[in-house]
Each structure stands twice: as structure tokens, then as C-alpha cells.
Short mmCIF file of N, CA and C in Angstrom, two decimals:
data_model
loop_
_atom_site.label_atom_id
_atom_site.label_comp_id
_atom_site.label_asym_id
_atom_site.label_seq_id
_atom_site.Cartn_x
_atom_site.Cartn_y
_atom_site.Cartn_z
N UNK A 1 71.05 35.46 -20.52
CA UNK A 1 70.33 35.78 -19.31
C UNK A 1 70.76 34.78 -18.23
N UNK A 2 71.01 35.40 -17.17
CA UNK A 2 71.87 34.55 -15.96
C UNK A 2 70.42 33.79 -15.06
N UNK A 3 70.94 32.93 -14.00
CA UNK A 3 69.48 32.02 -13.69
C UNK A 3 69.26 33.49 -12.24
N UNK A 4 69.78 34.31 -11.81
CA UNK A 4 68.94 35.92 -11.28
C UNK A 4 68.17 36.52 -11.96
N UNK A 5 68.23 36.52 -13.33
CA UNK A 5 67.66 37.40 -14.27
C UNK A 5 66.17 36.92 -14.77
N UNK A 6 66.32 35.48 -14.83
CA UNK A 6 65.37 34.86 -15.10
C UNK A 6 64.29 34.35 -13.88
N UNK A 7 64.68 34.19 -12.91
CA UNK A 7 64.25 34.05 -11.80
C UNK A 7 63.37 35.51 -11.28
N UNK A 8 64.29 36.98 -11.41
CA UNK A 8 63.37 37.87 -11.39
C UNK A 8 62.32 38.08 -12.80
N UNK A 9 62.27 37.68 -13.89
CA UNK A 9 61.56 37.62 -15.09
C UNK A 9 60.59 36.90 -14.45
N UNK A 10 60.38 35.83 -13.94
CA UNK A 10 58.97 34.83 -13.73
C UNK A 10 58.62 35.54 -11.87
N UNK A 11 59.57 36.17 -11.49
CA UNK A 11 58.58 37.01 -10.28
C UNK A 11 57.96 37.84 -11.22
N UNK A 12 58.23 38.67 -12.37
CA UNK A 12 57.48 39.41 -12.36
C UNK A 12 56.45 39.05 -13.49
N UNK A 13 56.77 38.13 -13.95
CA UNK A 13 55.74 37.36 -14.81
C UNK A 13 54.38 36.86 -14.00
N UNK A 14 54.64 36.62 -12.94
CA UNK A 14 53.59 35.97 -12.15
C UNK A 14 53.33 36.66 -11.24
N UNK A 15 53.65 38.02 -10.94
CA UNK A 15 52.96 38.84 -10.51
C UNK A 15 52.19 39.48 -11.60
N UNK A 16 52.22 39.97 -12.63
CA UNK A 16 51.39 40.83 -13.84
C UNK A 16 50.33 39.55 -13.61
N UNK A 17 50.91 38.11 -13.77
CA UNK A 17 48.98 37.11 -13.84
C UNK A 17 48.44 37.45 -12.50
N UNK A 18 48.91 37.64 -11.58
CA UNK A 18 48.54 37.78 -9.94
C UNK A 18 47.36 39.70 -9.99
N UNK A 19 48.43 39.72 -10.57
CA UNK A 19 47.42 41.38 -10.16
C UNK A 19 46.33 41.09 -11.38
N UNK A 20 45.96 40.84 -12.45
CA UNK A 20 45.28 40.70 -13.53
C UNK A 20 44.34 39.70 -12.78
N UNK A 21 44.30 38.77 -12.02
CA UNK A 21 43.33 37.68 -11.73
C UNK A 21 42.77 38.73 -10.57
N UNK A 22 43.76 39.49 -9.54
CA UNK A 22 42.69 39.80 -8.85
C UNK A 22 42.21 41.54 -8.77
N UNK A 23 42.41 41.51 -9.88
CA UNK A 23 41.55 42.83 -10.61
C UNK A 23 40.81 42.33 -11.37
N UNK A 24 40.65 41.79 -12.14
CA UNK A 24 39.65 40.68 -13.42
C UNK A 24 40.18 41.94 -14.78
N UNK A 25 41.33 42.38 -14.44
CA UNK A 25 41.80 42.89 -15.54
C UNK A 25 42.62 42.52 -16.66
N UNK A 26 42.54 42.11 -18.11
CA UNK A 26 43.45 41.87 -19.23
C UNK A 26 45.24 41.88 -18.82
N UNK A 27 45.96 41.03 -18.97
CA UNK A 27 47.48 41.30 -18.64
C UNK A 27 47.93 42.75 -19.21
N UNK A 28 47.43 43.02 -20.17
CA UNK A 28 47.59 43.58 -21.01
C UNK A 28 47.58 45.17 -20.09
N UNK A 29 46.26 45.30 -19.69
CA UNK A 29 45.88 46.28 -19.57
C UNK A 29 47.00 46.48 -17.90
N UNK A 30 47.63 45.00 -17.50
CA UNK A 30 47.79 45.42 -15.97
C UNK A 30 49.80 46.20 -16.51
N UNK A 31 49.88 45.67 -17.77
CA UNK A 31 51.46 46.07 -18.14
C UNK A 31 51.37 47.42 -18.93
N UNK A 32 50.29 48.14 -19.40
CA UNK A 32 50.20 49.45 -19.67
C UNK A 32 50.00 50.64 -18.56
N UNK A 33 49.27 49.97 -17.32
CA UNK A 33 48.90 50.73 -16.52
C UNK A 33 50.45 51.07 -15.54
N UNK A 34 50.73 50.07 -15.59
CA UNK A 34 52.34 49.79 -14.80
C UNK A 34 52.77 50.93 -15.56
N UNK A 35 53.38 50.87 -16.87
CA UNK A 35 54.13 51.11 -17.63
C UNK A 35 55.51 50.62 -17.66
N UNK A 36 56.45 50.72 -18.67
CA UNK A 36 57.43 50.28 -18.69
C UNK A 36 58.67 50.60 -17.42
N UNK A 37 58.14 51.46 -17.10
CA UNK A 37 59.35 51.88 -15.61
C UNK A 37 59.29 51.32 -14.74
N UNK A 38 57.94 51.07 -14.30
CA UNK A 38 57.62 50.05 -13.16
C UNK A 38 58.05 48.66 -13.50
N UNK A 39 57.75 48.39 -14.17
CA UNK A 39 57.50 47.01 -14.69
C UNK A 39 59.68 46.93 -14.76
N UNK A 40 60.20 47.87 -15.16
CA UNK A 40 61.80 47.75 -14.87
C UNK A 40 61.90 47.93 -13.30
N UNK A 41 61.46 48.65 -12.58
CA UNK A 41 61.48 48.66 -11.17
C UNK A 41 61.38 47.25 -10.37
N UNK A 42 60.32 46.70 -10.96
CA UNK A 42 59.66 45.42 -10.52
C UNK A 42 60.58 44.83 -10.72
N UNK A 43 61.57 44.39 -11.54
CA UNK A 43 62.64 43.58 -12.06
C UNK A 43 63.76 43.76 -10.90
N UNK A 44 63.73 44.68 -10.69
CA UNK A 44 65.11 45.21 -10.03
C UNK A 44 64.56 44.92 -8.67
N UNK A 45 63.86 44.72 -8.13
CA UNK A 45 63.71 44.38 -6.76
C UNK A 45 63.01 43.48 -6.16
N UNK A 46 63.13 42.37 -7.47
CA UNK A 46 62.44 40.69 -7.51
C UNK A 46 62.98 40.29 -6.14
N UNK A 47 63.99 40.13 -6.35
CA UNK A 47 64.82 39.12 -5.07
C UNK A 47 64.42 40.12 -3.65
N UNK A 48 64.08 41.10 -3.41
CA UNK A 48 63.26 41.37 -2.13
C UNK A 48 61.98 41.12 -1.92
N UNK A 49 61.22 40.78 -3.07
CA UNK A 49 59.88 40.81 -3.17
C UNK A 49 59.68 39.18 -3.03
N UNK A 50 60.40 38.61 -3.32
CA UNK A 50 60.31 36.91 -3.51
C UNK A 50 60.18 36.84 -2.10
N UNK A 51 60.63 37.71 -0.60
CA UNK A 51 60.32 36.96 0.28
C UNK A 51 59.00 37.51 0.87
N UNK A 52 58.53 38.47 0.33
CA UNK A 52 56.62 39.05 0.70
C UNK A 52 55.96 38.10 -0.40
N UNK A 53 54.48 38.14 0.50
CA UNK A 53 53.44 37.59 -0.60
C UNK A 53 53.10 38.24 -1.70
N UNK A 54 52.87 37.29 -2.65
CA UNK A 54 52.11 38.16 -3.94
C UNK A 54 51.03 39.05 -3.65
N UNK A 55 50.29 38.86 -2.57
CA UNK A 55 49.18 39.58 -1.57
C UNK A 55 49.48 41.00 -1.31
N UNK A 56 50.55 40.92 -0.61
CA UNK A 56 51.06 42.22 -0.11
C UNK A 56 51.69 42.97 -1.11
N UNK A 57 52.48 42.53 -2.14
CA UNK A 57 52.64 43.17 -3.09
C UNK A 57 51.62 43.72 -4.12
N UNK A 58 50.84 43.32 -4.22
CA UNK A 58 49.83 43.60 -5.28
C UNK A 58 49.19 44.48 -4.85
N UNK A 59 48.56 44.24 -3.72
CA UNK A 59 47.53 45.12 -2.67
C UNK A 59 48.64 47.08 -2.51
N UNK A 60 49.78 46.68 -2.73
CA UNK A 60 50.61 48.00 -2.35
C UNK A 60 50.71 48.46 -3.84
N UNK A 61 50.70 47.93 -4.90
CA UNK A 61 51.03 47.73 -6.34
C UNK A 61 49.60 48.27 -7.18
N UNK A 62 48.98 48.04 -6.53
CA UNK A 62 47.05 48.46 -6.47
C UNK A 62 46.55 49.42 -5.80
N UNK A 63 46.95 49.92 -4.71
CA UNK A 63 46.82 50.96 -3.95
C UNK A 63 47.70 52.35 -5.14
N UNK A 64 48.78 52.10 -5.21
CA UNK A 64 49.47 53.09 -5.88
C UNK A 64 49.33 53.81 -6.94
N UNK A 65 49.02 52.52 -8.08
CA UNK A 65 48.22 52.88 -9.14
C UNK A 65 46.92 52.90 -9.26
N UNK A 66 46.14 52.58 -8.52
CA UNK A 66 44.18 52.78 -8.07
C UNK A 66 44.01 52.34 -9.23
N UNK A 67 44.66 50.81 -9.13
CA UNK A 67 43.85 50.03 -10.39
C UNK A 67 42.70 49.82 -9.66
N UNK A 68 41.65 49.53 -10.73
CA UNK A 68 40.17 49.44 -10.22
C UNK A 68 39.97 48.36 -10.96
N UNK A 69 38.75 47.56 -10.54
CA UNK A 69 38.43 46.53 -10.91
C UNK A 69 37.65 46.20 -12.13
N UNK A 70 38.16 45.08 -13.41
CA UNK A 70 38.11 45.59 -14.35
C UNK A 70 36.90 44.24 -14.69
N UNK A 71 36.42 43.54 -16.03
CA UNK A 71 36.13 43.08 -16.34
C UNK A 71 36.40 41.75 -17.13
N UNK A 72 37.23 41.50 -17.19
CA UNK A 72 38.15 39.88 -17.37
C UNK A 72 38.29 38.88 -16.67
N UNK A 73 37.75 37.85 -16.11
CA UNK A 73 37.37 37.13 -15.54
C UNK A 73 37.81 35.99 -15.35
N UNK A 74 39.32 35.74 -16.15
CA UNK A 74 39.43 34.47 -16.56
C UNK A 74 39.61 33.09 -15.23
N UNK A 75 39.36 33.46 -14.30
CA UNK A 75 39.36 32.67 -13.11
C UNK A 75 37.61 32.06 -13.29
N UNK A 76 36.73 33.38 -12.75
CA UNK A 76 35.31 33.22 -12.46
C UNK A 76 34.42 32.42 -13.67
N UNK A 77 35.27 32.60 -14.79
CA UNK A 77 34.74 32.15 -16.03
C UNK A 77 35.10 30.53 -16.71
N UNK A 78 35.94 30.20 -16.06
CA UNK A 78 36.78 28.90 -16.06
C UNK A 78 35.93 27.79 -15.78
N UNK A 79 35.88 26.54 -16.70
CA UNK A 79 35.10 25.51 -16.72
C UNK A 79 35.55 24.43 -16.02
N UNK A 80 36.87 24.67 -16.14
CA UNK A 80 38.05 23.53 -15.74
C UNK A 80 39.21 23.71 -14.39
N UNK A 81 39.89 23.36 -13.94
CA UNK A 81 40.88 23.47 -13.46
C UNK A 81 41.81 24.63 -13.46
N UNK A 82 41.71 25.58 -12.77
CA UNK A 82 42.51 27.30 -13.10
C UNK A 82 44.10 26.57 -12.65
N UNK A 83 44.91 26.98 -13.73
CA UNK A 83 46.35 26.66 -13.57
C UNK A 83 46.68 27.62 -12.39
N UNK A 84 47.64 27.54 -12.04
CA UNK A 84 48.18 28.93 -10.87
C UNK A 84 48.92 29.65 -11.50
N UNK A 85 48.86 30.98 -10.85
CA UNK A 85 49.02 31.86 -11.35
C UNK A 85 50.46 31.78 -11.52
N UNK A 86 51.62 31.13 -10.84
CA UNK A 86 52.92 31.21 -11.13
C UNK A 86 52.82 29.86 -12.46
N UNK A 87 52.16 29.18 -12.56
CA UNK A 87 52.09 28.28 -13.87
C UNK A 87 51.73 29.24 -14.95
N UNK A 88 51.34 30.23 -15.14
CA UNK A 88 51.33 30.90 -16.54
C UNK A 88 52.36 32.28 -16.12
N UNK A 89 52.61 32.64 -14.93
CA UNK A 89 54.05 33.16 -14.99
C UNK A 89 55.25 32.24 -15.34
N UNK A 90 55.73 31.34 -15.60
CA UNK A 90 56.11 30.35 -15.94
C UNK A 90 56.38 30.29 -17.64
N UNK A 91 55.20 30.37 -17.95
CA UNK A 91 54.54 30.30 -19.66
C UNK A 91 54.98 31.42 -19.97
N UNK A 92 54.60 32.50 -19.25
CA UNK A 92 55.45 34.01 -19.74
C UNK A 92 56.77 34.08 -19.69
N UNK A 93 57.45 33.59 -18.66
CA UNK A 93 58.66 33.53 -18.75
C UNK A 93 59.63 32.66 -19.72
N UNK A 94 58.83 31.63 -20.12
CA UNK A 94 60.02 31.24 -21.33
C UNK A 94 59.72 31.43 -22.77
N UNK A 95 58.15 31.95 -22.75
CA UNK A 95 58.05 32.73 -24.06
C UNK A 95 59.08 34.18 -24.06
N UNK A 96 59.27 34.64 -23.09
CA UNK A 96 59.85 36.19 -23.59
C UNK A 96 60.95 35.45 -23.71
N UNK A 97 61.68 35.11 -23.03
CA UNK A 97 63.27 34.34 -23.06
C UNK A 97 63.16 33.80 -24.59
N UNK A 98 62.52 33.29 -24.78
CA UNK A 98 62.34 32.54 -26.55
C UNK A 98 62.26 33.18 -26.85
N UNK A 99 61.43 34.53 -27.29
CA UNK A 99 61.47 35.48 -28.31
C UNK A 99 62.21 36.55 -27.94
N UNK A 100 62.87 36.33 -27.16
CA UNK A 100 64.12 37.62 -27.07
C UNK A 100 65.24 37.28 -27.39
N UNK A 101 66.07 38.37 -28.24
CA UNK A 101 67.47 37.94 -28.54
C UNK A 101 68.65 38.57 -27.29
N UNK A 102 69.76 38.33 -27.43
CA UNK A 102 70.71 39.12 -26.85
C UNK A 102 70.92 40.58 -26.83
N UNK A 103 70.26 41.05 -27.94
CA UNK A 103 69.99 42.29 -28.03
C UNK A 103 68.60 43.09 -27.21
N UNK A 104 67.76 42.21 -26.80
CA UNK A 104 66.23 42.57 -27.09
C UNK A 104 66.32 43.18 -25.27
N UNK A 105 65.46 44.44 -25.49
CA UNK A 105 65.34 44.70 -23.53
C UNK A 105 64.47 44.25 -23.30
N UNK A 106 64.36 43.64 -22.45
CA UNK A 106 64.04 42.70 -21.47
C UNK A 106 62.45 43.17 -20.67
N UNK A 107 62.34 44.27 -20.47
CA UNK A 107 61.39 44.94 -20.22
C UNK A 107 60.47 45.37 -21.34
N UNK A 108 61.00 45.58 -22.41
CA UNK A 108 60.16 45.56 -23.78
C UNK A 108 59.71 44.50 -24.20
N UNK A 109 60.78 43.62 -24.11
CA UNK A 109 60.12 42.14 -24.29
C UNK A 109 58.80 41.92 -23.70
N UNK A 110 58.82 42.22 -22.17
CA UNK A 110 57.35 41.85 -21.18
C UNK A 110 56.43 42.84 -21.63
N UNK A 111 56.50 44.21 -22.24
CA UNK A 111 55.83 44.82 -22.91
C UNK A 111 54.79 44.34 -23.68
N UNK A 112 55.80 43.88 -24.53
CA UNK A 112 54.83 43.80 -25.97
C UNK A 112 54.25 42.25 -25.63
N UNK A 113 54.97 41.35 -25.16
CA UNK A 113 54.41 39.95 -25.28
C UNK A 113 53.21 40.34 -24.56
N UNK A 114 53.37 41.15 -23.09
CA UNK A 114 51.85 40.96 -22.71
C UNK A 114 50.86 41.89 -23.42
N UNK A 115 51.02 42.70 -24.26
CA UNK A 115 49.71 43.41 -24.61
C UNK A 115 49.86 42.89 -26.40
N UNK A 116 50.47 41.63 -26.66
CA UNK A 116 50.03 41.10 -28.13
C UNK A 116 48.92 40.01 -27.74
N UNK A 117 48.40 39.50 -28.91
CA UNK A 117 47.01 38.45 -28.58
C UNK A 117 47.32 37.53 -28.09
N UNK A 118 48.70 36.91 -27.77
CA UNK A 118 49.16 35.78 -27.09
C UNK A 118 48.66 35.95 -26.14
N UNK A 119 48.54 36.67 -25.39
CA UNK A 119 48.10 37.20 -23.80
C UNK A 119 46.72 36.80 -23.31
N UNK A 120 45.70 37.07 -24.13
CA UNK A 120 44.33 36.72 -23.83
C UNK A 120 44.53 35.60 -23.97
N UNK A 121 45.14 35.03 -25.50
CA UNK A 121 44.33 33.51 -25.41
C UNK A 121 45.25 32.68 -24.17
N UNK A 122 46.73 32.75 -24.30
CA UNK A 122 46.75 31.79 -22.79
C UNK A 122 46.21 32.60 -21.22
N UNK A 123 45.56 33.22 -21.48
CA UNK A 123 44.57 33.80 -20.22
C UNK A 123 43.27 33.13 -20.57
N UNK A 124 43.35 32.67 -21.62
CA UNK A 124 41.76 32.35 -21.64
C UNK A 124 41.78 30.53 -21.25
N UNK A 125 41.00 30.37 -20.26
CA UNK A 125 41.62 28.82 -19.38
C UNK A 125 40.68 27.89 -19.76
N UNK A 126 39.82 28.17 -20.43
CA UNK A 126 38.87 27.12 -20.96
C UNK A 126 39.44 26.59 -22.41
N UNK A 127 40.42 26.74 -22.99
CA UNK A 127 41.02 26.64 -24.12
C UNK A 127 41.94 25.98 -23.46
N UNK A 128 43.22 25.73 -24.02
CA UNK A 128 44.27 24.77 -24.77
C UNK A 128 45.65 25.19 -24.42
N UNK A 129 45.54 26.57 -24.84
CA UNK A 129 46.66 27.56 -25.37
C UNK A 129 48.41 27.58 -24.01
N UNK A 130 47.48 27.59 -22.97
CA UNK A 130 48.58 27.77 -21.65
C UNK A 130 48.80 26.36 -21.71
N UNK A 131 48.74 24.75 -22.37
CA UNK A 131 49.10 23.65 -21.91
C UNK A 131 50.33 23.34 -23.18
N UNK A 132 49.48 24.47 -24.30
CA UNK A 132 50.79 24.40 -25.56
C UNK A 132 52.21 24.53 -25.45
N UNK A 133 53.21 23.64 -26.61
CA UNK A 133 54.31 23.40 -26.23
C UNK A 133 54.99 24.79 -26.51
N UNK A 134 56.00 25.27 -25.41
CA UNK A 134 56.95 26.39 -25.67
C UNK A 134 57.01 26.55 -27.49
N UNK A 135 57.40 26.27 -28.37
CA UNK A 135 57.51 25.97 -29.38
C UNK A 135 56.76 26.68 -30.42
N UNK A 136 55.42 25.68 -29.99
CA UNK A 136 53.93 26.04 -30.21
C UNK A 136 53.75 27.92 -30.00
N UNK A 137 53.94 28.00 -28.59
CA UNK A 137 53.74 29.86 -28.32
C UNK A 137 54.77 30.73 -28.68
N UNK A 138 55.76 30.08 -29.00
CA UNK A 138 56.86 30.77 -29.76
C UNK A 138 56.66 31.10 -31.20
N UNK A 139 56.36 30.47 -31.95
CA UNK A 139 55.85 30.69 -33.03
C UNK A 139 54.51 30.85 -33.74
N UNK A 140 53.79 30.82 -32.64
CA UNK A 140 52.67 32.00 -32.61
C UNK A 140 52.44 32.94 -32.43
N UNK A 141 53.25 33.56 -31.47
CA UNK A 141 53.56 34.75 -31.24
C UNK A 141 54.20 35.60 -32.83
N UNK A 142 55.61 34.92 -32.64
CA UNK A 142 56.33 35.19 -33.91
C UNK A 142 55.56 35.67 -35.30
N UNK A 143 54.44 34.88 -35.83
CA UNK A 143 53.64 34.76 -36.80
C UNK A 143 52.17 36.05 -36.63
N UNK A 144 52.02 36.32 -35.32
CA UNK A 144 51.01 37.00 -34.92
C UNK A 144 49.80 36.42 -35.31
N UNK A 145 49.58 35.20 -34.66
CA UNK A 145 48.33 34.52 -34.65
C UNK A 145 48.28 33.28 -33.88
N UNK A 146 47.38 32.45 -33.87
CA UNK A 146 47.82 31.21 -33.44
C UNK A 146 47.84 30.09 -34.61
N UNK A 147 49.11 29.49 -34.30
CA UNK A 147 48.90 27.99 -35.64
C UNK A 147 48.05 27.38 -35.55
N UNK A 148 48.11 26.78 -37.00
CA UNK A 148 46.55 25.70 -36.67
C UNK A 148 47.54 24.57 -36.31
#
């Protein structure tokens, strides 16, 4: 993966946390609703979107699909310090890069990582999980759970 490829991977990594915080919707639920086409669309037109706000994108990205406002909270619910939202786009981005091979699409990758349980718990900000080492979420993922 070239540093374009990856660079559009964490735009669109940190847009899926961007629209999910301000819907109060599951990542999960914001990368099913997309579906996989969009979510390849989104890829392909990172480097125009990098110079609009995450605002304006989302708000047009939300309008289209009439996501509605969901119940996940992980901002409003937060005890501590809310990372930003490009800090766990960030976290998404070098988990898929880690668990993807040379073979693996790239868009499936953002698939499945966001709607496996990895997803809630580093969404969940009163926990641990988003400060864990690459390593750590790599092979939790891998294992389908979290290590002790």
C-alpha cells in the first residue's frame, strides 16, 4: 500500500468515526448503511475530500443516505477525555493495514474490521482499548476477542 492509499484509508477511517459520533450511531452500523460501494467510492475521492470539512461531507453523506439518529453515544457517555475523531481514524487505519495482506481488498478489509467487536470496544472511550498497542488490536482482532 503506497503512502496515497493509506492516506485515503485514514480519510476514510475518520470519516466512518466522524459520521458515527455525529449520528450516535455504532461504526458498524455507519459501514453497512454505506455499504461496500460507497465506502469504495469514498476511497477514490479521499484526496478531493481532504480539502472540505468532515462537516460538509458528512452532512451531504447523511442527507443521501437519511441516516437518522441512532443510539450510541460514545462521546455523550464518556467519563474522560474523547480522543478525536481522526485519533481513532488513525487506530483504524493501521489495524486494517495490519490485518490485511497483499491479497486482501481493501474495502473488505474496512468492512469487516468495522462491523467485528473490535469496533465497539475501541469506540467505547471509557475503557483502555483505543490507547492499546497496534499489536495488542491486531491480535485481538485476529483471535476474535480481546486478550487478557
Amino acid at each position: 500500500m503506497n503512502d496515497v492509499q493509506k492516506n485515503n484509508l485514514f480519510y476514510v477511517c475518520s470519516l466512518i468515526e466522524f459520521l458515527g459520533r455525529k449520528t450516535k450511531n455504532t461504526r458498524g452500523t455507519i459501514v453497512q448503511t454505506l455499504g461496500k460501494k460507497e465506502i469504495e467510492r469514498q476511497l477514490e475521492i479521499a484526496e478531493v475530500n481532504h480539502c472540505l470539512s468532515f462537516e460538509q461531507v458528512s452532512d451531504e453523506i447523511i442527507e443521501y443516505f437519511n441516516i437518522e439518529e441512532g443510539h450510541f453515544d460514545s462521546v455523550g457517555l464518556c467519563k474522560y477525555n474523547v480522543p478525536s475523531f481522526q485519533a481513532i481514524g488513525k487506530e483504524y487505519q493501521r489495524l486494517i493495514i495490519d490485518v490485511s495482506s497483499e491479497k486482501s481488498n481493501i474495502v473488505d478489509m474496512i468492512y469487516e474490521v468495522f462491523q467485528s467487536f473490535i469496533s465497539e470496544e475501541i469506540s467505547d472511550f471509557n475503557s483502555s482499548v483505543y490507547y492499546s498497542s497496534p499489536e495488542y488490536l491486531k491480535h485481538s482482532y485476529l483471535e476474535g476477542k480481546l486478550l487478557a
